[in-house]
CSV table of C-alpha atoms in Angstrom, one decimal:
chain,number,residue,atom,x,y,z
A,1,MET,CA,227.3,30.5,136.6
A,2,ASP,CA,227.5,33.8,138.4
A,3,LEU,CA,226.5,36.3,136.3
A,4,THR,CA,225.0,38.7,138.4
A,5,HIS,CA,227.7,41.7,138.1
A,6,LEU,CA,227.7,41.5,134.2
A,7,GLY,CA,224.2,43.2,133.6
A,8,ARG,CA,225.6,45.8,135.9
A,9,TRP,CA,228.6,46.2,134.2
A,10,ILE,CA,226.7,46.2,130.5
A,11,ALA,CA,224.7,49.0,131.8
A,12,GLU,CA,227.8,50.9,133.0
A,13,HIS,CA,229.7,50.7,130.0
A,14,ALA,CA,226.9,51.5,127.9
A,15,THR,CA,226.0,54.3,129.8
A,16,ALA,CA,229.5,56.0,129.6
A,17,THR,CA,230.5,55.0,126.1
A,18,ASP,CA,229.6,53.7,122.5
A,19,ASP,CA,232.5,51.3,122.4
A,20,HIS,CA,230.5,48.2,120.7
A,21,ASP,CA,233.7,46.1,120.6
A,22,ILE,CA,234.6,46.4,124.1
A,23,LEU,CA,231.0,45.8,125.2
A,24,LEU,CA,230.9,42.5,123.2
A,25,SER,CA,234.5,41.3,124.3
A,26,GLY,CA,233.5,41.8,128.0
A,27,PHE,CA,230.3,40.1,127.7
A,28,CYS,CA,231.4,37.1,125.9
A,29,GLU,CA,234.4,36.7,128.5
A,30,ALA,CA,232.6,36.9,131.4
A,31,LEU,CA,230.3,33.9,129.7
A,32,VAL,CA,233.4,32.1,129.4
A,33,GLU,CA,234.8,32.9,132.7
A,34,ALA,CA,231.3,31.8,134.5
A,35,GLY,CA,231.9,28.6,132.6
A,36,ILE,CA,229.5,28.7,129.4
A,37,PRO,CA,231.6,27.4,126.8
A,38,VAL,CA,231.2,29.9,123.7
A,39,TRP,CA,233.4,29.7,120.8
A,40,ARG,CA,231.4,32.3,118.6
A,41,VAL,CA,229.0,35.2,119.5
A,42,SER,CA,227.6,37.2,116.7
A,43,VAL,CA,225.5,40.3,116.9
A,44,MET,CA,223.7,41.3,113.5
A,45,ALA,CA,221.7,44.4,113.2
A,46,PRO,CA,219.9,46.4,110.4
A,47,ALA,CA,221.4,49.6,109.4
A,48,LEU,CA,220.1,53.0,108.6
A,49,ASP,CA,222.4,53.9,106.0
A,50,PRO,CA,222.6,54.7,102.3
A,51,THR,CA,225.3,52.5,101.8
A,52,LEU,CA,224.9,49.5,104.3
A,53,ARG,CA,222.3,47.3,104.8
A,54,GLY,CA,223.2,45.6,108.0
A,55,VAL,CA,226.3,45.0,110.1
A,56,SER,CA,227.7,42.1,112.2
A,57,LEU,CA,229.9,42.3,115.1
A,58,ASN,CA,231.7,38.9,115.8
A,59,TRP,CA,233.7,37.8,118.7
A,60,HIS,CA,235.8,34.3,118.4
A,61,ALA,CA,237.2,32.7,121.5
A,62,GLY,CA,241.3,33.4,121.3
A,63,GLU,CA,240.7,35.7,118.2
A,64,GLY,CA,238.8,38.5,119.5
A,65,MET,CA,236.6,40.8,117.4
A,66,SER,CA,235.5,41.4,113.9
A,67,PHE,CA,233.0,43.6,112.1
A,68,VAL,CA,231.6,42.8,108.8
A,69,ALA,CA,229.4,45.7,107.0
A,70,ASN,CA,226.7,44.0,104.3
A,71,ALA,CA,226.2,46.8,101.5
A,72,HIS,CA,223.3,47.2,99.6
A,73,GLY,CA,223.0,44.8,96.3
A,74,ALA,CA,222.0,41.7,94.6
A,75,ASP,CA,224.7,39.5,96.5
A,76,GLU,CA,223.9,40.8,100.1
A,77,GLU,CA,220.2,40.0,99.5
A,78,SER,CA,220.8,36.4,98.7
A,79,ASP,CA,223.3,35.8,101.2
A,80,TRP,CA,220.4,37.1,103.8
A,81,LEU,CA,217.8,35.1,102.4
A,82,LEU,CA,219.7,32.2,102.9
A,83,SER,CA,220.6,33.1,106.6
A,84,PRO,CA,218.8,31.3,109.7
A,85,VAL,CA,218.0,34.9,110.8
A,86,TYR,CA,215.6,35.3,107.7
A,87,ALA,CA,214.3,32.1,108.4
A,88,LEU,CA,212.9,32.6,111.9
A,89,VAL,CA,212.0,36.0,110.9
A,90,GLU,CA,210.2,34.3,108.2
A,91,GLN,CA,208.5,32.3,110.6
A,92,GLY,CA,208.0,35.0,113.0
A,93,GLU,CA,210.2,33.0,116.0
A,94,THR,CA,212.4,34.3,118.0
A,95,PHE,CA,214.7,31.7,119.2
A,96,GLY,CA,216.5,28.6,117.1
A,97,ARG,CA,218.9,25.8,117.8
A,98,TRP,CA,220.8,23.8,115.3
A,99,ARG,CA,223.3,21.1,116.1
A,100,LEU,CA,226.0,21.3,113.0
A,101,ASP,CA,227.6,18.0,113.6
A,102,ALA,CA,224.3,16.4,112.6
A,103,PRO,CA,224.2,15.5,108.7
A,104,GLY,CA,222.6,17.3,106.5
A,105,LEU,CA,220.7,19.8,109.1
A,106,ALA,CA,222.9,22.7,108.2
A,107,VAL,CA,222.9,22.4,104.8
A,108,ASP,CA,220.2,25.2,104.0
A,109,PHE,CA,222.5,27.8,106.1
A,110,PRO,CA,226.0,28.4,104.5
A,111,VAL,CA,227.2,30.2,107.4
A,112,LEU,CA,225.9,27.2,109.7
A,113,LYS,CA,227.7,24.9,106.9
A,114,ALA,CA,231.0,27.0,107.5
A,115,LEU,CA,230.8,27.0,111.3
A,116,GLY,CA,230.4,23.3,111.2
A,117,ALA,CA,233.3,22.8,109.4
A,118,GLN,CA,235.3,24.9,111.5
A,119,GLY,CA,234.7,22.5,114.4
A,120,GLY,CA,231.5,24.3,115.8
A,121,VAL,CA,229.0,21.6,117.5
A,122,ASP,CA,226.1,23.6,118.8
A,123,TYR,CA,224.5,26.7,117.2
A,124,VAL,CA,221.5,29.0,119.2
A,125,LEU,CA,220.2,31.9,118.0
A,126,HIS,CA,218.2,34.7,119.5
A,127,ILE,CA,216.0,37.7,117.8
A,128,VAL,CA,215.2,40.5,120.1
A,129,GLU,CA,212.6,43.1,118.5
A,130,PHE,CA,212.8,46.8,119.1
A,131,ALA,CA,210.2,49.5,119.3
A,132,PRO,CA,208.8,50.4,116.0
A,133,GLY,CA,209.1,54.0,114.5
A,134,THR,CA,212.6,53.1,112.8
A,135,ALA,CA,214.5,51.0,110.5
A,136,LEU,CA,216.5,49.5,113.7
A,137,ARG,CA,213.9,46.7,113.9
A,138,GLY,CA,215.7,44.5,116.3
A,139,VAL,CA,218.9,42.2,116.8
A,140,ALA,CA,220.2,38.8,116.4
A,141,VAL,CA,222.4,37.7,118.4
A,142,SER,CA,223.8,33.8,118.3
A,143,PHE,CA,226.0,31.5,120.4
A,144,CYS,CA,227.7,28.7,118.7
A,145,THR,CA,230.3,26.3,120.5
A,146,ARG,CA,232.6,23.7,119.8
A,147,GLU,CA,231.8,21.7,123.4
A,148,ALA,CA,230.7,17.9,122.3
A,149,ALA,CA,227.9,17.8,124.2
A,150,GLY,CA,226.8,21.3,123.0
A,151,PHE,CA,225.2,24.3,125.4
A,152,THR,CA,223.4,22.3,128.7
A,153,ALA,CA,220.1,23.8,129.5
A,154,ALA,CA,221.7,25.9,132.5
A,155,HIS,CA,223.9,27.3,130.0
A,156,LEU,CA,221.0,28.4,127.7
A,157,SER,CA,219.7,30.0,130.6
A,158,ALA,CA,222.3,31.8,131.9
A,159,ILE,CA,222.7,33.8,128.3
A,160,ALA,CA,218.7,34.1,128.1
A,161,ASP,CA,218.8,35.9,131.8
A,162,VAL,CA,221.6,38.5,130.8
A,163,LEU,CA,221.0,38.4,127.3
A,164,PRO,CA,218.1,41.8,127.6
A,165,PHE,CA,221.0,43.2,129.1
A,166,LEU,CA,223.5,43.4,126.3
A,167,THR,CA,220.5,44.0,123.7
A,168,LEU,CA,219.2,47.0,125.5
A,169,ALA,CA,223.0,48.0,125.1
A,170,ILE,CA,223.5,47.4,121.7
A,171,ALA,CA,219.7,49.1,121.0
A,172,LYS,CA,221.1,52.3,122.7
A,173,MET,CA,224.6,52.3,120.5
A,174,GLY,CA,222.6,51.5,118.0
A,175,LEU,CA,220.7,54.5,117.7
A,176,ALA,CA,223.4,56.9,118.9
A,177,HIS,CA,225.6,55.6,115.8
A,178,THR,CA,222.1,56.1,113.6
A,179,PHE,CA,221.6,59.2,114.7
A,180,ARG,CA,225.0,60.5,114.3
A,181,GLU,CA,225.4,59.0,110.8
A,182,VAL,CA,221.7,60.1,109.3
A,183,SER,CA,222.5,63.8,110.3
A,184,ALA,CA,225.9,63.6,108.8
A,185,THR,CA,224.1,62.1,105.4
A,186,TYR,CA,221.3,64.4,105.2
A,187,LEU,CA,223.3,67.5,106.8
A,188,GLY,CA,227.1,67.1,106.2
A,189,ARG,CA,229.2,65.5,109.1
A,190,SER,CA,230.3,69.0,110.1
A,191,THR,CA,227.2,70.4,110.4
A,192,ALA,CA,225.9,67.6,112.0
A,193,GLU,CA,228.6,67.8,114.6
A,194,ARG,CA,227.4,71.3,115.4
A,195,ILE,CA,223.8,70.6,115.9
A,196,LEU,CA,224.4,67.6,117.7
A,197,ASP,CA,226.9,69.7,120.2
A,198,GLY,CA,223.4,71.6,120.9
A,199,GLN,CA,223.3,74.6,118.0
A,200,ILE,CA,219.8,74.2,117.2
A,201,ARG,CA,218.0,77.3,117.9
A,202,ARG,CA,216.5,79.5,115.4
A,203,GLY,CA,219.0,82.6,114.6
A,204,GLU,CA,221.8,80.6,116.5
A,205,GLY,CA,225.1,81.1,114.6
A,206,ARG,CA,228.3,82.8,114.2
A,207,ALA,CA,230.2,84.6,111.4
A,208,VAL,CA,233.2,82.9,109.9
A,209,PRO,CA,235.4,83.6,107.2
A,210,ALA,CA,235.0,80.8,104.4
A,211,ALA,CA,235.6,79.8,100.8
A,212,ILE,CA,232.2,79.4,99.1
A,213,LEU,CA,231.9,76.6,95.8
A,214,LEU,CA,228.8,76.5,93.8
A,215,THR,CA,228.1,74.5,91.4
A,216,ASP,CA,225.2,74.2,88.6
A,217,LEU,CA,224.1,71.8,85.9
A,218,ARG,CA,223.8,73.6,82.5
A,219,GLY,CA,220.8,72.3,80.6
A,220,PHE,CA,219.1,70.3,83.1
A,221,THR,CA,215.7,71.9,83.4
A,222,ALA,CA,215.7,71.3,79.4
A,223,LEU,CA,216.8,67.9,79.5
A,224,ALA,CA,214.3,67.0,82.2
A,225,ASP,CA,211.4,68.1,80.2
A,226,ARG,CA,212.1,65.0,77.8
A,227,ILE,CA,213.7,62.5,79.8
A,228,ASP,CA,212.1,60.0,81.8
A,229,PRO,CA,212.3,61.3,85.2
A,230,ALA,CA,213.9,57.6,86.6
A,231,ASP,CA,216.6,58.2,84.4
A,232,MET,CA,217.3,61.9,85.2
A,233,VAL,CA,217.3,61.0,88.5
A,234,ALA,CA,220.1,58.6,88.0
A,235,TRP,CA,222.1,60.6,85.6
A,236,LEU,CA,221.6,63.4,88.4
A,237,ASN,CA,223.3,61.1,91.3
A,238,GLU,CA,226.6,60.5,88.7
A,239,HIS,CA,226.9,64.3,88.3
A,240,PHE,CA,226.7,64.5,91.8
A,241,ASP,CA,229.1,62.3,92.3
A,242,ALA,CA,231.8,63.7,89.8
A,243,LEU,CA,231.3,67.3,91.0
A,244,GLY,CA,230.7,66.3,94.8
A,245,ASP,CA,233.2,63.8,95.7
A,246,PRO,CA,236.0,66.2,95.1
A,247,VAL,CA,234.2,68.6,97.7
A,248,ALA,CA,235.1,66.1,100.5
A,249,ARG,CA,238.1,65.1,99.7
A,250,HIS,CA,239.5,68.7,99.6
A,251,GLY,CA,238.2,69.1,103.2
A,252,GLY,CA,234.6,70.9,102.1
A,253,GLU,CA,231.0,70.3,102.9
A,254,ILE,CA,227.8,70.2,100.7
A,255,LEU,CA,225.4,72.3,102.6
A,256,LYS,CA,222.6,72.1,100.4
A,257,PHE,CA,221.4,70.6,97.0
A,258,LEU,CA,219.8,73.1,95.0
A,259,GLY,CA,217.8,71.0,92.3
A,260,ASP,CA,220.1,70.5,89.7
A,261,GLY,CA,223.2,72.1,91.7
A,262,PHE,CA,224.8,72.4,95.1
A,263,LEU,CA,226.4,74.6,97.8
A,264,ALA,CA,229.5,73.9,99.7
A,265,VAL,CA,231.7,75.5,102.4
A,266,PHE,CA,235.0,75.5,103.3
A,267,PRO,CA,235.7,77.5,106.6
A,268,VAL,CA,238.6,79.5,107.2
A,269,PRO,CA,239.9,78.9,110.4
A,270,ASP,CA,242.6,81.9,110.0
A,271,ALA,CA,241.3,84.4,107.6
A,272,GLY,CA,244.8,86.1,107.9
A,273,THR,CA,247.0,83.6,106.5
A,274,LEU,CA,248.4,84.2,103.1
A,275,PRO,CA,248.3,82.5,100.5
A,276,CYS,CA,245.1,80.5,102.0
A,277,PRO,CA,245.5,76.8,102.0
A,278,VAL,CA,241.7,76.6,102.4
A,279,CYS,CA,241.1,78.5,99.4
A,280,GLY,CA,243.4,76.5,97.3
A,281,ALA,CA,241.6,73.3,98.6
A,282,ALA,CA,238.5,74.7,97.7
A,283,LEU,CA,239.6,75.9,94.0
A,284,ASN,CA,241.4,72.1,93.4
A,285,ALA,CA,238.2,70.7,94.7
A,286,ALA,CA,236.2,72.7,91.9
A,287,THR,CA,239.1,72.0,89.1
A,288,ASP,CA,238.6,68.3,90.0
A,289,GLY,CA,235.0,68.0,89.9
A,290,LEU,CA,234.8,69.8,86.2
A,291,ALA,CA,237.6,67.4,85.0
A,292,ALA,CA,235.4,64.4,86.5
A,293,ASN,CA,232.4,65.9,85.2
A,294,ALA,CA,233.9,66.4,81.9
A,295,ALA,CA,235.1,62.7,82.1
A,296,LEU,CA,231.4,61.7,82.7
A,297,ASN,CA,229.9,63.5,79.9
A,298,ALA,CA,232.8,61.5,77.7
A,299,ARG,CA,231.4,58.4,79.1
A,300,ARG,CA,227.9,59.5,78.1
A,301,ARG,CA,228.8,60.7,74.8
A,302,ALA,CA,230.2,57.5,73.8
A,303,ALA,CA,227.0,55.7,74.9
A,304,ASP,CA,225.0,58.1,72.5
A,305,LEU,CA,223.4,59.1,76.1
A,306,PRO,CA,222.8,62.9,76.9
A,307,GLU,CA,225.7,65.5,78.7
A,308,LEU,CA,225.5,67.5,81.3
A,309,ALA,CA,227.9,70.3,81.5
A,310,ALA,CA,229.1,72.1,84.7
A,311,ASP,CA,229.3,75.6,85.9
A,312,CYS,CA,231.5,76.2,88.9
A,313,VAL,CA,232.2,79.7,91.0
A,314,VAL,CA,234.7,79.9,94.0
A,315,HIS,CA,234.2,82.8,96.4
A,316,PHE,CA,235.2,84.2,99.6
A,317,GLY,CA,233.5,86.2,102.4
A,318,THR,CA,232.5,86.3,105.6
A,319,VAL,CA,229.2,84.5,106.2
A,320,ILE,CA,226.5,83.3,109.1
A,321,TYR,CA,226.8,79.6,109.6
A,322,GLY,CA,224.0,78.8,111.6
A,323,ASN,CA,220.1,78.1,111.9
A,324,VAL,CA,217.3,80.1,110.0
A,325,GLY,CA,213.7,78.6,109.0
A,326,THR,CA,210.5,78.7,110.9
A,327,GLU,CA,210.3,77.7,115.0
A,328,ARG,CA,210.1,74.1,114.4
A,329,ARG,CA,211.3,73.7,110.9
A,330,LEU,CA,215.0,74.6,110.5
A,331,ASP,CA,217.9,74.7,107.9
A,332,PHE,CA,221.6,74.8,109.2
A,333,THR,CA,223.6,76.8,106.2
A,334,ILE,CA,225.3,80.0,105.5
A,335,ILE,CA,223.6,83.0,104.8
A,336,GLY,CA,225.3,86.5,103.6
A,337,ARG,CA,226.0,89.0,101.2
A,338,ALA,CA,228.8,86.4,99.8
A,339,VAL,CA,226.7,83.6,99.0
A,340,ASN,CA,224.4,86.0,97.0
A,341,GLU,CA,227.3,87.2,95.1
A,342,ALA,CA,228.4,83.9,94.5
A,343,SER,CA,225.1,83.0,92.7
A,344,ARG,CA,225.2,86.0,90.4
A,345,ILE,CA,228.9,85.1,89.8
A,346,GLU,CA,227.8,81.7,88.3
A,347,SER,CA,225.1,83.0,86.7
A,348,GLN,CA,227.4,84.9,84.1
A,349,CYS,CA,229.4,81.6,83.6
A,350,ALA,CA,227.6,80.9,80.0
A,351,ALA,CA,228.2,84.7,79.2
A,352,LEU,CA,231.8,84.9,79.6
A,353,GLY,CA,232.4,81.2,78.0
A,354,HIS,CA,233.9,79.8,81.0
A,355,ASP,CA,233.1,77.0,83.2
A,356,LEU,CA,234.7,77.9,86.1
A,357,LEU,CA,234.9,81.5,87.6
A,358,VAL,CA,236.7,83.2,90.2
A,359,SER,CA,235.8,86.0,92.2
A,360,ASP,CA,238.4,89.0,92.9
A,361,SER,CA,238.4,88.5,96.7
A,362,PHE,CA,238.7,84.6,96.6
A,363,ALA,CA,241.7,85.4,93.8
A,364,GLU,CA,243.7,87.8,96.1
A,365,ARG,CA,244.1,84.7,98.3
A,366,CYS,CA,244.9,82.2,96.0
A,367,ALA,CA,248.6,80.9,95.3
A,368,ARG,CA,247.7,79.3,92.0
A,369,GLN,CA,248.1,81.0,88.6
A,370,LEU,CA,244.7,82.5,87.6
A,371,GLU,CA,244.3,84.5,84.1
A,372,PRO,CA,241.6,87.4,83.9
A,373,VAL,CA,238.5,87.1,82.5
A,374,GLY,CA,237.0,90.5,82.7
A,375,THR,CA,235.0,92.6,84.7
A,376,ILE,CA,231.1,92.3,85.2
A,377,GLU,CA,228.3,94.0,86.6
A,378,LEU,CA,226.7,92.5,89.7
A,379,ARG,CA,223.3,93.5,90.9
A,380,GLY,CA,223.6,95.0,94.6
A,381,LEU,CA,227.2,95.8,94.4
A,382,SER,CA,228.0,99.5,94.0
A,383,ARG,CA,231.4,99.1,91.8
A,384,PRO,CA,232.0,96.4,89.1
A,385,MET,CA,234.0,92.8,90.2
A,386,ARG,CA,236.8,91.5,88.6
A,387,VAL,CA,236.1,87.8,88.0
A,388,TRP,CA,239.1,85.4,87.1
A,389,THR,CA,239.7,81.4,85.8
A,390,VAL,CA,242.5,78.8,85.7
A,391,PRO,CA,244.5,78.9,82.6
A,392,ARG,CA,243.8,75.9,80.1
A,393,GLU,CA,246.0,73.5,80.1
């Protein structure tokens, strides 16, 4: 069982790439080539993700890799509490071993019972802890064999010798993935990519033509004064789903939430192309979001719950897309006259009786039929601005 090359291969692979499938399959195949009769190997790790509590990467001899994402929720919590990993963690142990062909021993753990039914004989589990400081507390790696005699002492010793290389590589890949996903969760994926690419200095940014979508929930402040805060947060999230999901679906990005609204941007790569497909996508995001919000309010009304109407503005202009803030606390956002204008246009929605207003500069780039609403005076503008809306069906 010569595995002297395996640690070096793991280190080189983990340095060059974050491909965990190739890492685990190469690791398992090397064990088999060395005479260690692994049939199934599983790597289980917690996730720092708003939708997932953890992930499992599984390798089966002759079948290859599979990936399982474990969502947050009661069902996944129940599975976790009935797992051998949870049992070891609760006992403060880092190693466990179960014979799956011994009657009754695996009954308390559904996963072991299932592996035994598939021909598994011997199951070994290692818990490796990571340095504290994040929710990525460690990783669990299990090895299962169908060999009738199970794993020998030599097999287990060889696995233990190379396991630190594997778990170190997994820690590196897990942190890199978490870094990207957490950044995208809080900043937006496009903005996160810019920052991770090195655009992190204050004042660093570039001028970009962009469609701007600004959304605000009408009556939120008054409702918040008389509603339980927990209910208010839950309802607010439902409205943000309704209004915000179309932004991502149509290629835009929410840059920031502004209490009871949000600012989204649709960068325009070729401002000279008319009609502008990006502006068309931004307008579709606004109308789809308002329709979804209206449907949500209809369900609220039927359940005798409060409703929150929304106002939207779409505008076009050149903005600075980059870093602004203090020396050590920055915000990557869009700054410029067009952003201020969008905010001032939005303040006119209620007075004009429309939940969607389209600026003149946006309307002239849009292929969709629009109807004029009127001309408004905006503070800071030397001349009045015409505004438009989408005809009601």
